[in-house]
mmCIF file of C-alpha atoms and ligand atoms in Angstrom:
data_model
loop_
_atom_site.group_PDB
_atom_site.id
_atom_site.type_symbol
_atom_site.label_atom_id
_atom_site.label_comp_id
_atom_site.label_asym_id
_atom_site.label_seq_id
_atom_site.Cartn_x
_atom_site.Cartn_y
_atom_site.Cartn_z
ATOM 1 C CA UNK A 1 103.046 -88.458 -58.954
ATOM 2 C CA UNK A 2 103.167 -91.991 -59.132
ATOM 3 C CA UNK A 3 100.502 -92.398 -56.153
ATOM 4 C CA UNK A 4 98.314 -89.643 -58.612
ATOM 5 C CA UNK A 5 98.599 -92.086 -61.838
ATOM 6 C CA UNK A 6 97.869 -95.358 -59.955
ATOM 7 C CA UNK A 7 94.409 -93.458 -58.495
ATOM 8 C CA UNK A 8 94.016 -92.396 -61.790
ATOM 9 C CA UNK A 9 94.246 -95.833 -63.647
ATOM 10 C CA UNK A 10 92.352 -97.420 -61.213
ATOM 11 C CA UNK A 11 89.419 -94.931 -61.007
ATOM 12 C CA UNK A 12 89.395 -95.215 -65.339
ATOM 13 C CA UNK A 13 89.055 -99.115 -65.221
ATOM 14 C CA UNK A 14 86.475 -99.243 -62.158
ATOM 15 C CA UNK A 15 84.164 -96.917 -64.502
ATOM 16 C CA UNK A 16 85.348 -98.835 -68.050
ATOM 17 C CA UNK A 17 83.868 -101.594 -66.142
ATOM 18 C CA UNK A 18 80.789 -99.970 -64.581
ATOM 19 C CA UNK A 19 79.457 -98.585 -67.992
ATOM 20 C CA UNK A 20 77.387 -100.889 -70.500
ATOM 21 C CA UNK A 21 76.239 -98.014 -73.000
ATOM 22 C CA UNK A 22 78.611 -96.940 -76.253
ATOM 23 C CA UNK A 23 77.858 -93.320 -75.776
ATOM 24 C CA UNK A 24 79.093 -93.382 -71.793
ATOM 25 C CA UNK A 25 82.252 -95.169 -72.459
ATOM 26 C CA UNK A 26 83.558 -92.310 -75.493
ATOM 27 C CA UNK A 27 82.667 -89.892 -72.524
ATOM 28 C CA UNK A 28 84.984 -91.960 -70.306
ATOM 29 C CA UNK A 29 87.576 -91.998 -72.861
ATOM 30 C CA UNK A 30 87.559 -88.413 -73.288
ATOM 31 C CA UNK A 31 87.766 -88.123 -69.767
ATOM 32 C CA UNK A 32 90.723 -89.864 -68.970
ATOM 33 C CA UNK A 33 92.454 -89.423 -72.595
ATOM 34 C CA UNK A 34 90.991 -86.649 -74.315
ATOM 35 C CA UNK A 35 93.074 -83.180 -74.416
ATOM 36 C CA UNK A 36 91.530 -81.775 -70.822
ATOM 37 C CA UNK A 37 92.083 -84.779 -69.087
ATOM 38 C CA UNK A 38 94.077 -85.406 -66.152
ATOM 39 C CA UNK A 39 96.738 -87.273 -67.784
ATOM 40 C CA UNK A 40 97.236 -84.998 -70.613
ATOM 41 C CA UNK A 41 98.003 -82.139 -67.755
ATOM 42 C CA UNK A 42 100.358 -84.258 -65.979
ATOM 43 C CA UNK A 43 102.196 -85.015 -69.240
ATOM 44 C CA UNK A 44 102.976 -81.586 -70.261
ATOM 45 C CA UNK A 45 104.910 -80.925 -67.112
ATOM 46 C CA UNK A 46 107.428 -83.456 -68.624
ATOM 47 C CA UNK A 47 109.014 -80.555 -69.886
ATOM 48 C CA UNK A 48 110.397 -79.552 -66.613
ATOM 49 C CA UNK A 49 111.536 -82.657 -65.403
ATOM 50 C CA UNK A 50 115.009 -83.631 -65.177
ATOM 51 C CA UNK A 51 116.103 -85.900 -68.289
ATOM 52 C CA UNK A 52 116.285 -89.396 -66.148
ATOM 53 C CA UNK A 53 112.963 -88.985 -65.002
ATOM 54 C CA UNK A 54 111.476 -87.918 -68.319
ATOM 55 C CA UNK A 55 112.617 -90.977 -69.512
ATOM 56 C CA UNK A 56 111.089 -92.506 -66.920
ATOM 57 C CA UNK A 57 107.465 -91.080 -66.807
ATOM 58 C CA UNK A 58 107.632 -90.621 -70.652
ATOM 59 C CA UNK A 59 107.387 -94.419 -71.098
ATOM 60 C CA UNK A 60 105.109 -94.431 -67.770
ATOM 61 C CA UNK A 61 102.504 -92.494 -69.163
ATOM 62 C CA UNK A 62 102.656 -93.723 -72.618
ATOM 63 C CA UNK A 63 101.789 -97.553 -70.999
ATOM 64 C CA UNK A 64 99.194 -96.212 -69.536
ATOM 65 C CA UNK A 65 97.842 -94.460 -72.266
ATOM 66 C CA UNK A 66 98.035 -97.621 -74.132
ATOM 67 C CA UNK A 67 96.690 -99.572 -71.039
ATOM 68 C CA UNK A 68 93.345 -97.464 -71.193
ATOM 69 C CA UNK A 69 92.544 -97.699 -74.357
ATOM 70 C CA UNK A 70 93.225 -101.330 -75.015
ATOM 71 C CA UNK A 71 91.166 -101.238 -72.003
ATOM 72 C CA UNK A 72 88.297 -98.957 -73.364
ATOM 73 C CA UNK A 73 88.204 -100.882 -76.472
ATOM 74 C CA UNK A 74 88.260 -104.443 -75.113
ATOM 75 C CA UNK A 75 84.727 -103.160 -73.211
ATOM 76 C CA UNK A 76 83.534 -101.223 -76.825
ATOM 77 C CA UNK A 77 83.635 -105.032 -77.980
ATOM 78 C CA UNK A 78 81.987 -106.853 -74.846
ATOM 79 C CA UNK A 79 78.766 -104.237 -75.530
ATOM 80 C CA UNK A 80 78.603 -104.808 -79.001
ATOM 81 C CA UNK A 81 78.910 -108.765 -78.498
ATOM 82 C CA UNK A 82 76.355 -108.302 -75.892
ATOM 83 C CA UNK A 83 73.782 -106.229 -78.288
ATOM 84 C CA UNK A 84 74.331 -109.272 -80.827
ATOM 85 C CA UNK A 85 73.450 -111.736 -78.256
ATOM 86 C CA UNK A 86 70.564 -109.652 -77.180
ATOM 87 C CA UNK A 87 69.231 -110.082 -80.566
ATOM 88 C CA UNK A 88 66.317 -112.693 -80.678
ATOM 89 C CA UNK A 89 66.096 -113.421 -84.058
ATOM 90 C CA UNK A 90 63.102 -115.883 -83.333
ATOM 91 C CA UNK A 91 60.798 -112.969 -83.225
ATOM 92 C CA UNK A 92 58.596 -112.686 -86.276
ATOM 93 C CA UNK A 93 60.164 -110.175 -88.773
ATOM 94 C CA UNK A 94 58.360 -106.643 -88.810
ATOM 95 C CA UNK A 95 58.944 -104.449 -91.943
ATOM 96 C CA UNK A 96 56.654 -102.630 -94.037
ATOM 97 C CA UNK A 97 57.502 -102.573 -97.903
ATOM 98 C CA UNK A 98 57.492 -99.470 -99.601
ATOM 99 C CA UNK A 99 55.845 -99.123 -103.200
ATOM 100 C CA UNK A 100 55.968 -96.085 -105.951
ATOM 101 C CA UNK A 101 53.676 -93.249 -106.386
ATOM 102 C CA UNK A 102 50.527 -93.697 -108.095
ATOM 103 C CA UNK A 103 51.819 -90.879 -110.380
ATOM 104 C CA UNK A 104 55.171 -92.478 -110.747
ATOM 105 C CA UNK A 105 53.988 -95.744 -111.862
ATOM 106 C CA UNK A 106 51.618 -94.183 -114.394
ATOM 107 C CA UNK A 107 54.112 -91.824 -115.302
ATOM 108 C CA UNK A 108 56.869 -94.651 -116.518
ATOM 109 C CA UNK A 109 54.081 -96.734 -118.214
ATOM 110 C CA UNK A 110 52.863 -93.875 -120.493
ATOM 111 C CA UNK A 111 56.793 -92.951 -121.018
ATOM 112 C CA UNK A 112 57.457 -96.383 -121.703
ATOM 113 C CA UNK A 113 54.673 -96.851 -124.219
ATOM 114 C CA UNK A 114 55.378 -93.651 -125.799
ATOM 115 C CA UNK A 115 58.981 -94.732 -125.607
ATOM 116 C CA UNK A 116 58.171 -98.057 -127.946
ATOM 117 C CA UNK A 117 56.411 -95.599 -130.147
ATOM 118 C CA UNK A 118 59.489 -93.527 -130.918
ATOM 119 C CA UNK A 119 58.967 -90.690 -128.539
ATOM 120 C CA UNK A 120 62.077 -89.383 -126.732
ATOM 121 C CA UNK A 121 61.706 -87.966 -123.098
ATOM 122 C CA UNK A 122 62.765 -84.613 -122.036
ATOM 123 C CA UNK A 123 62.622 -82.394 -118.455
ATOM 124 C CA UNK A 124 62.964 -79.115 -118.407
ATOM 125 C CA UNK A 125 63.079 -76.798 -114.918
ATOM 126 C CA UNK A 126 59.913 -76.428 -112.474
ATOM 127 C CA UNK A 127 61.304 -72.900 -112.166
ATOM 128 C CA UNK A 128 60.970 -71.531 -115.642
ATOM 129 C CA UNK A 129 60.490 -68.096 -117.126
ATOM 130 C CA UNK A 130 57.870 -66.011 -118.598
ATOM 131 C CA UNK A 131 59.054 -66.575 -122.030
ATOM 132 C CA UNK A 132 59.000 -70.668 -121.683
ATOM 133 C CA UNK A 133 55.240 -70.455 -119.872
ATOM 134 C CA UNK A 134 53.380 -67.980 -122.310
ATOM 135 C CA UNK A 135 55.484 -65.595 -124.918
ATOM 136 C CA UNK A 136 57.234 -68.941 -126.697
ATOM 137 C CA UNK A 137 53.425 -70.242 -127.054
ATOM 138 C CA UNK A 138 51.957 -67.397 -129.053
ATOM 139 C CA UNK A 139 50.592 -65.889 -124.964
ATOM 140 C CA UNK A 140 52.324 -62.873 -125.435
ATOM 141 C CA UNK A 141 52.363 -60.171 -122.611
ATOM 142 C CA UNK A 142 48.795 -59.148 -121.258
ATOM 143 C CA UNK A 143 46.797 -61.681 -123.771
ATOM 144 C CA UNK A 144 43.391 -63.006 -121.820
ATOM 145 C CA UNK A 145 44.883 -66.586 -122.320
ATOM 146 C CA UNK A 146 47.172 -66.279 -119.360
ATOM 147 C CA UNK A 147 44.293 -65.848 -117.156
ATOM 148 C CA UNK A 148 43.455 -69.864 -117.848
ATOM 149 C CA UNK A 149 46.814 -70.005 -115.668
ATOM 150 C CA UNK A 150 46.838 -68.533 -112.137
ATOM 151 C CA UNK A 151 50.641 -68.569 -111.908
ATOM 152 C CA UNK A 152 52.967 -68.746 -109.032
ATOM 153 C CA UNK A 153 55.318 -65.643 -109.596
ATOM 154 C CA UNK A 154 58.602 -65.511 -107.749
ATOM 155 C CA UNK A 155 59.997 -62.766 -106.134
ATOM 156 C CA UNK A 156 63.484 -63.361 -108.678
ATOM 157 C CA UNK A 157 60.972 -62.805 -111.956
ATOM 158 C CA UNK A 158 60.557 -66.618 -112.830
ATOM 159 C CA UNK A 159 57.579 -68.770 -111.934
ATOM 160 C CA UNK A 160 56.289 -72.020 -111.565
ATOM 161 C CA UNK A 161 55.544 -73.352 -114.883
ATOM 162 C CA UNK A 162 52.162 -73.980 -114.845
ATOM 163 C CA UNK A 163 52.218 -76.504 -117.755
ATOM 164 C CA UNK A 164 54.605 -78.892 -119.506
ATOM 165 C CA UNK A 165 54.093 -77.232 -122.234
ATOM 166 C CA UNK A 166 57.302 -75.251 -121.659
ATOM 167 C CA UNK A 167 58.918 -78.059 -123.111
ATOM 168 C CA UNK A 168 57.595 -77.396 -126.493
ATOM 169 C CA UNK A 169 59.563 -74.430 -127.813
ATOM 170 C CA UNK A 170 62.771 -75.363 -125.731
ATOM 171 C CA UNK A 171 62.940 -78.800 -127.555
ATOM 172 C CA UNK A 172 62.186 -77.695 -130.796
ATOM 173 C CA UNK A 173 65.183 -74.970 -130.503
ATOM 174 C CA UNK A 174 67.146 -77.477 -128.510
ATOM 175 C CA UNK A 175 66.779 -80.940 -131.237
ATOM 176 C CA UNK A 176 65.013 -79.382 -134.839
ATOM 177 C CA UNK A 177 62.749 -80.953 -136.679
ATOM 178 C CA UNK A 178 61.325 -83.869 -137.431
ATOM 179 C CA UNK A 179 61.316 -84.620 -133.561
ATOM 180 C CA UNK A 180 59.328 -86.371 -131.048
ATOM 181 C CA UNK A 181 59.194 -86.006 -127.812
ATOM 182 C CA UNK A 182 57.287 -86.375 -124.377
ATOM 183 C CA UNK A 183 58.197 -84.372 -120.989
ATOM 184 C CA UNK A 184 56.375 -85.378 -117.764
ATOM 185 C CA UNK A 185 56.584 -83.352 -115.053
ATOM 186 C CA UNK A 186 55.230 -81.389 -111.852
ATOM 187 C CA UNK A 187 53.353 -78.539 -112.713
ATOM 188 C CA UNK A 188 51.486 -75.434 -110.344
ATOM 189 C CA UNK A 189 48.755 -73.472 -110.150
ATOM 190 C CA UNK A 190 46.962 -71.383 -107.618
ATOM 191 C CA UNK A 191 44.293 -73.543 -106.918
ATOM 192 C CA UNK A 192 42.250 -73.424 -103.684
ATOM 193 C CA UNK A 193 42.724 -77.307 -102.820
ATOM 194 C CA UNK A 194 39.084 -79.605 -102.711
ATOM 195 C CA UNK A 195 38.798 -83.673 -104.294
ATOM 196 C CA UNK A 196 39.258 -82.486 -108.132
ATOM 197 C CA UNK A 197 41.655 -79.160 -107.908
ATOM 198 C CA UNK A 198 45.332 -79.459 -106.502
ATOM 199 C CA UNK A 199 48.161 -76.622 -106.477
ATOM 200 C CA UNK A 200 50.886 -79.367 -107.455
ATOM 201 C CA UNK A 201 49.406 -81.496 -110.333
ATOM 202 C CA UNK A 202 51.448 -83.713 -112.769
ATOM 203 C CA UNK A 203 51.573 -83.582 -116.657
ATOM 204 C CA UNK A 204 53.185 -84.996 -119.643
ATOM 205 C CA UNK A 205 53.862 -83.234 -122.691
ATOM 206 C CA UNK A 206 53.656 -84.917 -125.881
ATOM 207 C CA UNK A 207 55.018 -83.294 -129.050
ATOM 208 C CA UNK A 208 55.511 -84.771 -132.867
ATOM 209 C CA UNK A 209 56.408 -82.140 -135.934
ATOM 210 C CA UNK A 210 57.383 -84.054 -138.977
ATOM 211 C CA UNK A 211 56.458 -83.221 -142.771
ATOM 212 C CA UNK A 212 53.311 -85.051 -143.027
ATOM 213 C CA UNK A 213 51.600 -85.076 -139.005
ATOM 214 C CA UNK A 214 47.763 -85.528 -139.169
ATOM 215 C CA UNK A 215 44.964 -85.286 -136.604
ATOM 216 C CA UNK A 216 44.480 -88.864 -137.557
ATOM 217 C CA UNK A 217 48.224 -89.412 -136.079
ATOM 218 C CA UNK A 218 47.380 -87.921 -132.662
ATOM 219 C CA UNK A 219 44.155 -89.492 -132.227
ATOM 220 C CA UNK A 220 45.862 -92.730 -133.464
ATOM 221 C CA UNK A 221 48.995 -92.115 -130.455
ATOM 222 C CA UNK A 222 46.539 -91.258 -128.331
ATOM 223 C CA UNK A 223 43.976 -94.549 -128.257
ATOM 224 C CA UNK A 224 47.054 -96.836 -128.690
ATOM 225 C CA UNK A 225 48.415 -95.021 -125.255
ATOM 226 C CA UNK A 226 44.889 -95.528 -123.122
ATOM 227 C CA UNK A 227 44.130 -99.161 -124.828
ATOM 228 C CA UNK A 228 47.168 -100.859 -122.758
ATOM 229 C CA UNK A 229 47.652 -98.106 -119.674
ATOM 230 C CA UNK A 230 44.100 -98.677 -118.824
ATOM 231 C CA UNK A 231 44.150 -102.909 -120.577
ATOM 232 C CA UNK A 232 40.900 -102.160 -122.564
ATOM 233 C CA UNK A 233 39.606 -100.503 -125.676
ATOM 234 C CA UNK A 234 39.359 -97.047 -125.413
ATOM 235 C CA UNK A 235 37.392 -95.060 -127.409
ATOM 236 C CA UNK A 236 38.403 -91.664 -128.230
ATOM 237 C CA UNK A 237 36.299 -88.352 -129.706
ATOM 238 C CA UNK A 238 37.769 -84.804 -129.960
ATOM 239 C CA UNK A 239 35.917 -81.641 -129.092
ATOM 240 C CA UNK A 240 37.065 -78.049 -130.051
ATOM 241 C CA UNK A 241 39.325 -76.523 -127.301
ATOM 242 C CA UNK A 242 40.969 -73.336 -127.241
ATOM 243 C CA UNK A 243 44.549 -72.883 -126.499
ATOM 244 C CA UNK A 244 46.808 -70.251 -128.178
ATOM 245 C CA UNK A 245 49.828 -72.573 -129.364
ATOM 246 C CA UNK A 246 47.404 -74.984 -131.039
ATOM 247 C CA UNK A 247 45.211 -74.494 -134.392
ATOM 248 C CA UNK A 248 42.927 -76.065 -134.074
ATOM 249 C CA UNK A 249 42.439 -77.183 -130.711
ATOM 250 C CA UNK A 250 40.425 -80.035 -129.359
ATOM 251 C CA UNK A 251 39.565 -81.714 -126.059
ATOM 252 C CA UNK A 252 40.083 -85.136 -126.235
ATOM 253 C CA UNK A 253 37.275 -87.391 -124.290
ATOM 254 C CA UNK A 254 37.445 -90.931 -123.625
ATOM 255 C CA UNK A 255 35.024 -93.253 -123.541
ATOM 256 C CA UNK A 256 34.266 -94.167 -119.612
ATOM 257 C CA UNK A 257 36.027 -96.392 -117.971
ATOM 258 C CA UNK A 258 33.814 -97.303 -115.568
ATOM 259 C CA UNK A 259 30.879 -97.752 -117.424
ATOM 260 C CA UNK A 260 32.116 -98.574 -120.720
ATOM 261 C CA UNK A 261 30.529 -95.668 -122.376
ATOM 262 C CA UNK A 262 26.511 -96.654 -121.283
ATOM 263 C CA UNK A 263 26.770 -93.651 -118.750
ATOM 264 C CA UNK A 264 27.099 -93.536 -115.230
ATOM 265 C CA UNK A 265 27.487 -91.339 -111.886
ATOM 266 C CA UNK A 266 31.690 -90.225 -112.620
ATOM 267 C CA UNK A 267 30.946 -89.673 -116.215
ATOM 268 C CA UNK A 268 27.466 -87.933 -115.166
ATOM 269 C CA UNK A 269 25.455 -90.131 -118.116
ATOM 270 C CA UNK A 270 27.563 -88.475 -120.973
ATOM 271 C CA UNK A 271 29.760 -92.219 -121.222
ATOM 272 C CA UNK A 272 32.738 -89.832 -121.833
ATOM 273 C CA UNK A 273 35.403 -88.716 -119.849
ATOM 274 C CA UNK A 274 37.367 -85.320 -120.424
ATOM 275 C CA UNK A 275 41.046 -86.289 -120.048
ATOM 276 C CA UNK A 276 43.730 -84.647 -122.468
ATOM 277 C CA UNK A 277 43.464 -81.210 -124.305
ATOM 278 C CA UNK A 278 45.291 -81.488 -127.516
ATOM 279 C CA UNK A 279 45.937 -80.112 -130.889
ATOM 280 C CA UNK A 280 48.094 -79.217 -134.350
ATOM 281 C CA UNK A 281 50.920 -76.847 -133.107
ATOM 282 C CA UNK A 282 50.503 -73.286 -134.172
ATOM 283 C CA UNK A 283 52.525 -71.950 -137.098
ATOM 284 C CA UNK A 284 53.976 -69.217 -134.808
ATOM 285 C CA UNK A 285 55.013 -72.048 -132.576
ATOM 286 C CA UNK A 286 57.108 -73.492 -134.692
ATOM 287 C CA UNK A 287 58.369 -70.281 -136.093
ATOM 288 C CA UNK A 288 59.618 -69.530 -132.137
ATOM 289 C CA UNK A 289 61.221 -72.479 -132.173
ATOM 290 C CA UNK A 290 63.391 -71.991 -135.490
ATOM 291 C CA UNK A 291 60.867 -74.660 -137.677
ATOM 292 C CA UNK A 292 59.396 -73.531 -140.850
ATOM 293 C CA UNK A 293 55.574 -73.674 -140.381
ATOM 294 C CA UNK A 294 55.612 -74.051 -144.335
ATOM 295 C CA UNK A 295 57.743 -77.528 -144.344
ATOM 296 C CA UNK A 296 56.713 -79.303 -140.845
ATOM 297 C CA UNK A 297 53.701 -79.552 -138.893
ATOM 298 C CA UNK A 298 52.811 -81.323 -135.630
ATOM 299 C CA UNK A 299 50.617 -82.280 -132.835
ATOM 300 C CA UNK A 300 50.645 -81.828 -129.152
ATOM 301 C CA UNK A 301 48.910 -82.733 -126.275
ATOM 302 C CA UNK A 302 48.877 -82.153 -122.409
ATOM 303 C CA UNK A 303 48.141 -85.412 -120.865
ATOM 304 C CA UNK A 304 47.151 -85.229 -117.135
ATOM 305 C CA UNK A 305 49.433 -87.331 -115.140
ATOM 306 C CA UNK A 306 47.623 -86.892 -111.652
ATOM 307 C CA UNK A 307 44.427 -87.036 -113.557
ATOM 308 C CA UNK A 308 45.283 -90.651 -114.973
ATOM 309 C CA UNK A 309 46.269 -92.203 -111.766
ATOM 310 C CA UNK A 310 43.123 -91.457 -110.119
ATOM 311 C CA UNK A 311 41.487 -93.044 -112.954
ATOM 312 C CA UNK A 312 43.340 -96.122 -113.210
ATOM 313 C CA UNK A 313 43.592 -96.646 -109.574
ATOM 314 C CA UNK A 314 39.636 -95.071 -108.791
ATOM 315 C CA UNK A 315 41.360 -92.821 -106.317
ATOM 316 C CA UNK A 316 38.242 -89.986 -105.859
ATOM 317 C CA UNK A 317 40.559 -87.608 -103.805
ATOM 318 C CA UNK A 318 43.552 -85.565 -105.646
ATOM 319 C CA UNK A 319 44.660 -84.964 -102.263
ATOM 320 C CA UNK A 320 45.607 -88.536 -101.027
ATOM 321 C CA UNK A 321 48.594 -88.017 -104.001
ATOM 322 C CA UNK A 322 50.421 -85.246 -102.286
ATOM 323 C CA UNK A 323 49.078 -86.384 -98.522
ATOM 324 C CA UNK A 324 52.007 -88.655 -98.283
ATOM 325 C CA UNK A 325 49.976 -90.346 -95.779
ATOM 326 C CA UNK A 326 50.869 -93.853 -96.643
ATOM 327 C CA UNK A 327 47.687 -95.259 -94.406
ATOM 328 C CA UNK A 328 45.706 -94.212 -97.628
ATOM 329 C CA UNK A 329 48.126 -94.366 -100.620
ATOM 330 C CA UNK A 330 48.562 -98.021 -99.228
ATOM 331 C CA UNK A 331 45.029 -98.386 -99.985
ATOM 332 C CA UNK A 332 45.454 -98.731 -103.704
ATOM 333 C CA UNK A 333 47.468 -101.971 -103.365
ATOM 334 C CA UNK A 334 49.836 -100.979 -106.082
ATOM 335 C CA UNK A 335 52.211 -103.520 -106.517
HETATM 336 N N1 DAH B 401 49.220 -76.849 -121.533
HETATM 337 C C1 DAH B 401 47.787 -76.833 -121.536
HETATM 338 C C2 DAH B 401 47.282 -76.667 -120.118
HETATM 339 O O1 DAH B 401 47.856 -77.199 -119.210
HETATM 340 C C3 DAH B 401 47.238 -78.106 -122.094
HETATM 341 C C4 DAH B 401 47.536 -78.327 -123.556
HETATM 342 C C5 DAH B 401 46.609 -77.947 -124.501
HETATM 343 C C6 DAH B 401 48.722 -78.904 -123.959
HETATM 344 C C7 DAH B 401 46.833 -78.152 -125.826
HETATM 345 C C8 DAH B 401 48.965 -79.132 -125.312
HETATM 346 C C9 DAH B 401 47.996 -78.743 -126.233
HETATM 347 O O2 DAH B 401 50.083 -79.678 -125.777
HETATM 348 O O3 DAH B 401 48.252 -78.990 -127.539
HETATM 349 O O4 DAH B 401 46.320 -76.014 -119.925
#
């Protein structure tokens, strides 16, 4: 036995030594330690030794026990010394610094303005329901309007909202009125994917319903919001729109930022850009979400997030913002 333990030891410490990766020397130590190894099989025939010599070998193999592992973790410490010394830390530093999203940068700076202007921000789910997407804002079941949405459906019943505007009637029933609020947020659509048209496209909802709102307020929020995301004046003009939760409904165009308004290629000569559809909430909006249409009114508008990026940052592919190839999202030099 003793002969066994002294081959043992010594075969444990020639391959401690031998070793020089982390990984090799736990494998030694389960080896030579672990609950299959050698040693542990010896020990349990302790049991049917006679009590002089369990004292003996009980103490034997608990020193050597000991021995190993002192052993084991005396080399642990050599190879980690040894990486440290490896270490040149002449060599130039490489690291590459990471940035935010185009979306997410625009996304805090129009929260922040709208922030400054007394706007609140809410979320509210990516997986919504029917009622949230279309019935809440006056689409009821089979109206045309839904067709302006090629939804995602999901096999539970709920879908992926397709607009931010599911924030409208769940604020108004969560906070009352007079209330103000914005909600940005990833929206999704069926779209077949090219340079303008995305399936995963980023809003923000704006919302104000107070006793006296005006069209004059919106357009007013509105300019205020482009003059210092885009550090210029912006000039703004509405257009009639059409969208069931909002009588009456405009587009709102801006005047283009590229060319200032004298026309040019990415505002095809018009000097106006289409960028946020807007308008005064619809009385049976407001009914749905427990306001009386006869006391408060209110605006709203649907301000394309991923939309806004590419204009501030003249990015002429949607694509490149869900790519997450950082070779080209690097090419923006955000900083
Ligand atoms: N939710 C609409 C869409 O994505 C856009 C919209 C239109 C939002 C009018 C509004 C609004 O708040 O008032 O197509």
């Amino acid at each position: 036995m003793k002969e066994k333990l002294k081959k043992l030891v010594s075969d444990a410490i020639t391959e401690i030594n031998a070793t020089s990766k982390e990984a090799d020397l736990l494998n030694i130590k389960s080896k030579y330690l672990g609950k299959k190894s050698e040693l542990n099989t010896l020990m349990s025939s302790l049991k049917d030794m006679s009590s002089s010599e369990k004292k003996e070998y009980g103490s034997l193999f608990n020193q050597i026990k000991k021995e190993l592992e002192a052993k084991i973790n005396s080399r642990l410490d050599e190879l980690n010394n040894q990486v440290k010394f490896n270490f040149d830390n002449t060599l130039p530093a490489h690291y590459s610094k990471g940035s935010l999203h185009p979306v997410t940068i625009v996304a805090k700076e129009v929260t922040d303005i709208l922030k400054r202007m007394g706007f609140t921000v809410v979320v509210g789910p990516e997986m919504d329901d029917d009622y949230h997407n279309f019935v809440a804002l006056n689409i009821p079941e089979n109206h045309p309007a839904r067709d302006m949405q090629d939804t995602y459906w999901l096999s539970n019943g709920k879908l992926l909202r397709g607009h931010t505007s599911t924030n409208q009637v769940r604020a108004m029933q969560n906070y009352g009125a007079p209330i103000r609020i914005c909600a940005p947020g990833r929206c999704f659509r069926n779209e077949d994917l090219d340079a303008c048209h995305e399936n995963t496209f980023f809003q923000l909802e704006g919302m104000v319903i107070d006793k006296q709102v005006s069209i004059n307020n919106l357009i007013y929020v509105m300019r205020e919001l482009l003059k210092e995301v885009f550090k210029t004046d912006v000039q703004v003009r509405l257009r009639p729109g059409f969208f069931p939760f909002v009588e009456p409904g405009f587009e709102l165009d801006c005047s283009c930022l590229i060319c200032g308004g004298k026309g040019c290629p990415t505002c095809k000569n018009s000097g106006w850009l289409e960028l946020c559809p807007c308008g005064m909430i619809h009385p049976n909006v407001l009914k749905e979400g427990g306001i009386d249409p006869n006391e408060y009114m209110g605006f709203a508008f649907g301000l394309g997030l991923t939309r806004l990026a590419m204009m501030k940052y003249k990015i002429n592919d949607i694509r490149v913002l869900n790519s997450g190839d950082l070779r080209r999202l690097n090419e923006f030099d955000i900083k």
